[in-house]
mmCIF file of C-alpha atoms in Angstrom:
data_model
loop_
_atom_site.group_PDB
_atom_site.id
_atom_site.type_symbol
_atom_site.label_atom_id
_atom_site.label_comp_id
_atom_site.label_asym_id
_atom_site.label_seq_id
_atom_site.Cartn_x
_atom_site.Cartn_y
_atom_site.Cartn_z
ATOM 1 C CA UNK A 1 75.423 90.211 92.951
ATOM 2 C CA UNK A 2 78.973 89.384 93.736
ATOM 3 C CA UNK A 3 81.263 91.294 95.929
ATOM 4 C CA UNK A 4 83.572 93.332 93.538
ATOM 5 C CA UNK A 5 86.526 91.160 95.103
ATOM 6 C CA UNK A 6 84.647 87.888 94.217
ATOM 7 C CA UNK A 7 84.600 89.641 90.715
ATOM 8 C CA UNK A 8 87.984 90.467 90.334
ATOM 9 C CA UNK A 9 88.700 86.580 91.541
ATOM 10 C CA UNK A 10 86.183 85.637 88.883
ATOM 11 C CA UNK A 11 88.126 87.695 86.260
ATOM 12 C CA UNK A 12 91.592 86.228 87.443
ATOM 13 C CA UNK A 13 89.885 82.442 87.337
ATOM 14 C CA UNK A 14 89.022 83.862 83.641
ATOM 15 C CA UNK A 15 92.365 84.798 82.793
ATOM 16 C CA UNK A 16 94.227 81.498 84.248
ATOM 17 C CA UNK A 17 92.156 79.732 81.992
ATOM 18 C CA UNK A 18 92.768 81.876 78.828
ATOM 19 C CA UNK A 19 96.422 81.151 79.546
ATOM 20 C CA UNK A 20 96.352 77.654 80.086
ATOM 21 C CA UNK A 21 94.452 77.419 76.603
ATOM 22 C CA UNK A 22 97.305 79.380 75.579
ATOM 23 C CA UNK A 23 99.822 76.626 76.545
ATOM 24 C CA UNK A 24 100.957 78.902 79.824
ATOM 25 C CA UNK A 25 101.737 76.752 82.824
ATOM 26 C CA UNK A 26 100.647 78.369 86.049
ATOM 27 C CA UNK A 27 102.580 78.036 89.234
ATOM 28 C CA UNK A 28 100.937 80.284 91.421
ATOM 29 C CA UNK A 29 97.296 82.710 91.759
ATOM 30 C CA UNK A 30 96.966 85.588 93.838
ATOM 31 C CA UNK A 31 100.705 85.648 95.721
ATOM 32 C CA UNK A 32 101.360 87.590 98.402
ATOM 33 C CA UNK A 33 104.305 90.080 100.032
ATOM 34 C CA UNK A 34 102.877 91.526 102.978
ATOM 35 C CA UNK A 35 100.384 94.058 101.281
ATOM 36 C CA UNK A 36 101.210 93.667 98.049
ATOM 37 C CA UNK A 37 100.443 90.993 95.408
ATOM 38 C CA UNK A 38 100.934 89.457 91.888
ATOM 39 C CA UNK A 39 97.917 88.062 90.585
ATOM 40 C CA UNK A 40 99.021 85.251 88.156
ATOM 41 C CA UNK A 41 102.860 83.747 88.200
ATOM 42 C CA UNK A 42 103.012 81.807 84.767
ATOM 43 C CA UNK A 43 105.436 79.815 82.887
ATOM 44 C CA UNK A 44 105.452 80.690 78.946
ATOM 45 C CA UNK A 45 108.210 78.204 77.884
ATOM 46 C CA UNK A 46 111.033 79.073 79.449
ATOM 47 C CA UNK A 47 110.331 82.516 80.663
ATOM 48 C CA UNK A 48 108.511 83.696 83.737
ATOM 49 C CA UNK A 49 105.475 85.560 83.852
ATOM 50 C CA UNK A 50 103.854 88.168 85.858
ATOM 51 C CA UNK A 51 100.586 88.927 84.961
ATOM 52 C CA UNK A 52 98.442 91.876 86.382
ATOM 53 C CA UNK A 53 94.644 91.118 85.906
ATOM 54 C CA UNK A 54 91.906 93.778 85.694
ATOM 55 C CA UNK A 55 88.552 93.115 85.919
ATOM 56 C CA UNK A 56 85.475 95.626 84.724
ATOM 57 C CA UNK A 57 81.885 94.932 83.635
ATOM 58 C CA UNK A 58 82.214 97.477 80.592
ATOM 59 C CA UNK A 59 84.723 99.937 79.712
ATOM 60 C CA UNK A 60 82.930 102.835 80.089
ATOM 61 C CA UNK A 61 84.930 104.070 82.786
ATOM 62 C CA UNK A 62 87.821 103.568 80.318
ATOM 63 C CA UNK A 63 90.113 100.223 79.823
ATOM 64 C CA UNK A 64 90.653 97.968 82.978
ATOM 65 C CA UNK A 65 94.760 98.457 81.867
ATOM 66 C CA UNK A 66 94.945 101.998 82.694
ATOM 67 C CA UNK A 67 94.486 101.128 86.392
ATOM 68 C CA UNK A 68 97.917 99.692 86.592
ATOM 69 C CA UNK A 69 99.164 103.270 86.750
ATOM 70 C CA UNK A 70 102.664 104.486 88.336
ATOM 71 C CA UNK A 71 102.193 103.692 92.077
ATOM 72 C CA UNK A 72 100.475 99.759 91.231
ATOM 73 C CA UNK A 73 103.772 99.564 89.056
ATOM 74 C CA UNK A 74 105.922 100.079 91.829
ATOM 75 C CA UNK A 75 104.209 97.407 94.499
ATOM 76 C CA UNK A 76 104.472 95.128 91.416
ATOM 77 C CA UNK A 77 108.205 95.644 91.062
ATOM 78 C CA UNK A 78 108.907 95.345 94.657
ATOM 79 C CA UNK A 79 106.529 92.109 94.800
ATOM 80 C CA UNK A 80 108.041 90.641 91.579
ATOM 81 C CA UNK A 81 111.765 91.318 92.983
ATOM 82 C CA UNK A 82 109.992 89.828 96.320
ATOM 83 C CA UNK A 83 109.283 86.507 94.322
ATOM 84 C CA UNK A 84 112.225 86.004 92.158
ATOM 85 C CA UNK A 85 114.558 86.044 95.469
ATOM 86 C CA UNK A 86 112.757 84.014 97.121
ATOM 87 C CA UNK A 87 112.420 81.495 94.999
ATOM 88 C CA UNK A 88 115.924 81.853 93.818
ATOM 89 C CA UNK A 89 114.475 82.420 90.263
ATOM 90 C CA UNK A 90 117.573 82.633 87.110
ATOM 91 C CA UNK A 91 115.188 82.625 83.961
ATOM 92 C CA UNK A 92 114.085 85.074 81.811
ATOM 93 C CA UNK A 93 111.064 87.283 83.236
ATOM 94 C CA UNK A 94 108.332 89.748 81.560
ATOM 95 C CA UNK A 95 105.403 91.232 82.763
ATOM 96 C CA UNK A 96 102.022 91.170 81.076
ATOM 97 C CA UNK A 97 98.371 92.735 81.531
ATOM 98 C CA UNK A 98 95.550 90.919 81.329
ATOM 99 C CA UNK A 99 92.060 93.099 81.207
ATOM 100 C CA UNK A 100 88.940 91.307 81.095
ATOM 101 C CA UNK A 101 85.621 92.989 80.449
ATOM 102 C CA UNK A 102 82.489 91.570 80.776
ATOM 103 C CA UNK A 103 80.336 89.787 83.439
ATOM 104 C CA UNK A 104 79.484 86.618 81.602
ATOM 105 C CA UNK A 105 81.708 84.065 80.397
ATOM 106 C CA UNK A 106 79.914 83.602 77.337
ATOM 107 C CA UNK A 107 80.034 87.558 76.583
ATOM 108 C CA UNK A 108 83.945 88.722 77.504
ATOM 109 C CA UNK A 109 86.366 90.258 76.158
ATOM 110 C CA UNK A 110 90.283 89.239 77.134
ATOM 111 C CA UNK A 111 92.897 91.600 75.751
ATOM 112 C CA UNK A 112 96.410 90.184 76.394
ATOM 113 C CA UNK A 113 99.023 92.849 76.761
ATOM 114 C CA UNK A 114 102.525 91.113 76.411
ATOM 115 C CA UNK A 115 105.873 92.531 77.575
ATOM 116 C CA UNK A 116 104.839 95.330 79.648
ATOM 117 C CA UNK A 117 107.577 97.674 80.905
ATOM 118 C CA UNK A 118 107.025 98.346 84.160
ATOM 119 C CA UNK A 119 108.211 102.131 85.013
#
């Protein structure tokens, strides 16, 4: 059985390619600022996009998206504001969840959760 960071990796690879069949370009996986980390930098025409991925075999637990709670909001907003000055970013940016359930590719469930504000 895989590591439950190999399955969260899995679940990102998932969600990269749900994007790209989306038409999403991706510029970067898994980026880092010192401890903290944005799992999927997009481009979505001509804005930028942060995407948080959550991984779960089932939902039973409740849905992967309620584990980007106050305090993962925050290292995302310092992370994000890490990236954009950095890279001397001027476009438009939004940040999105992406929860994926399931432990089989040909059995999952994506839910794409556009526009998120972050608090």
């Amino acid at each position: 059985m895989a590591s439950h960071n190999e399955f969260g990796r899995w679940g990102e690879t998932q969600a990269a390619e749900y994007l790209e069949k989306k038409g999403y370009t991706i510029i970067e996986r898994d980026w880092k600022s010192g401890r903290r980390d944005i799992d999927i930098i997009a481009l979505d025409k001509d804005i930028v996009v942060f995407v948080e991925v959550k991984t779960r075999r089932n939902n039973t637990f409740g849905e992967p998206e309620e584990a980007v709670d106050y305090w993962k909001q925050q290292n995302l907003k310092q992370a994000i504001n890490h990236y954009v000055k950095s890279k001397n970013i001027h476009m438009d940016l939004r940040f999105d969840i992406i929860s994926v359930v399931g432990a089989l590719e040909n059995e999952l469930e994506i839910k794409h959760i556009k526009d998120v504000a972050l608090i």
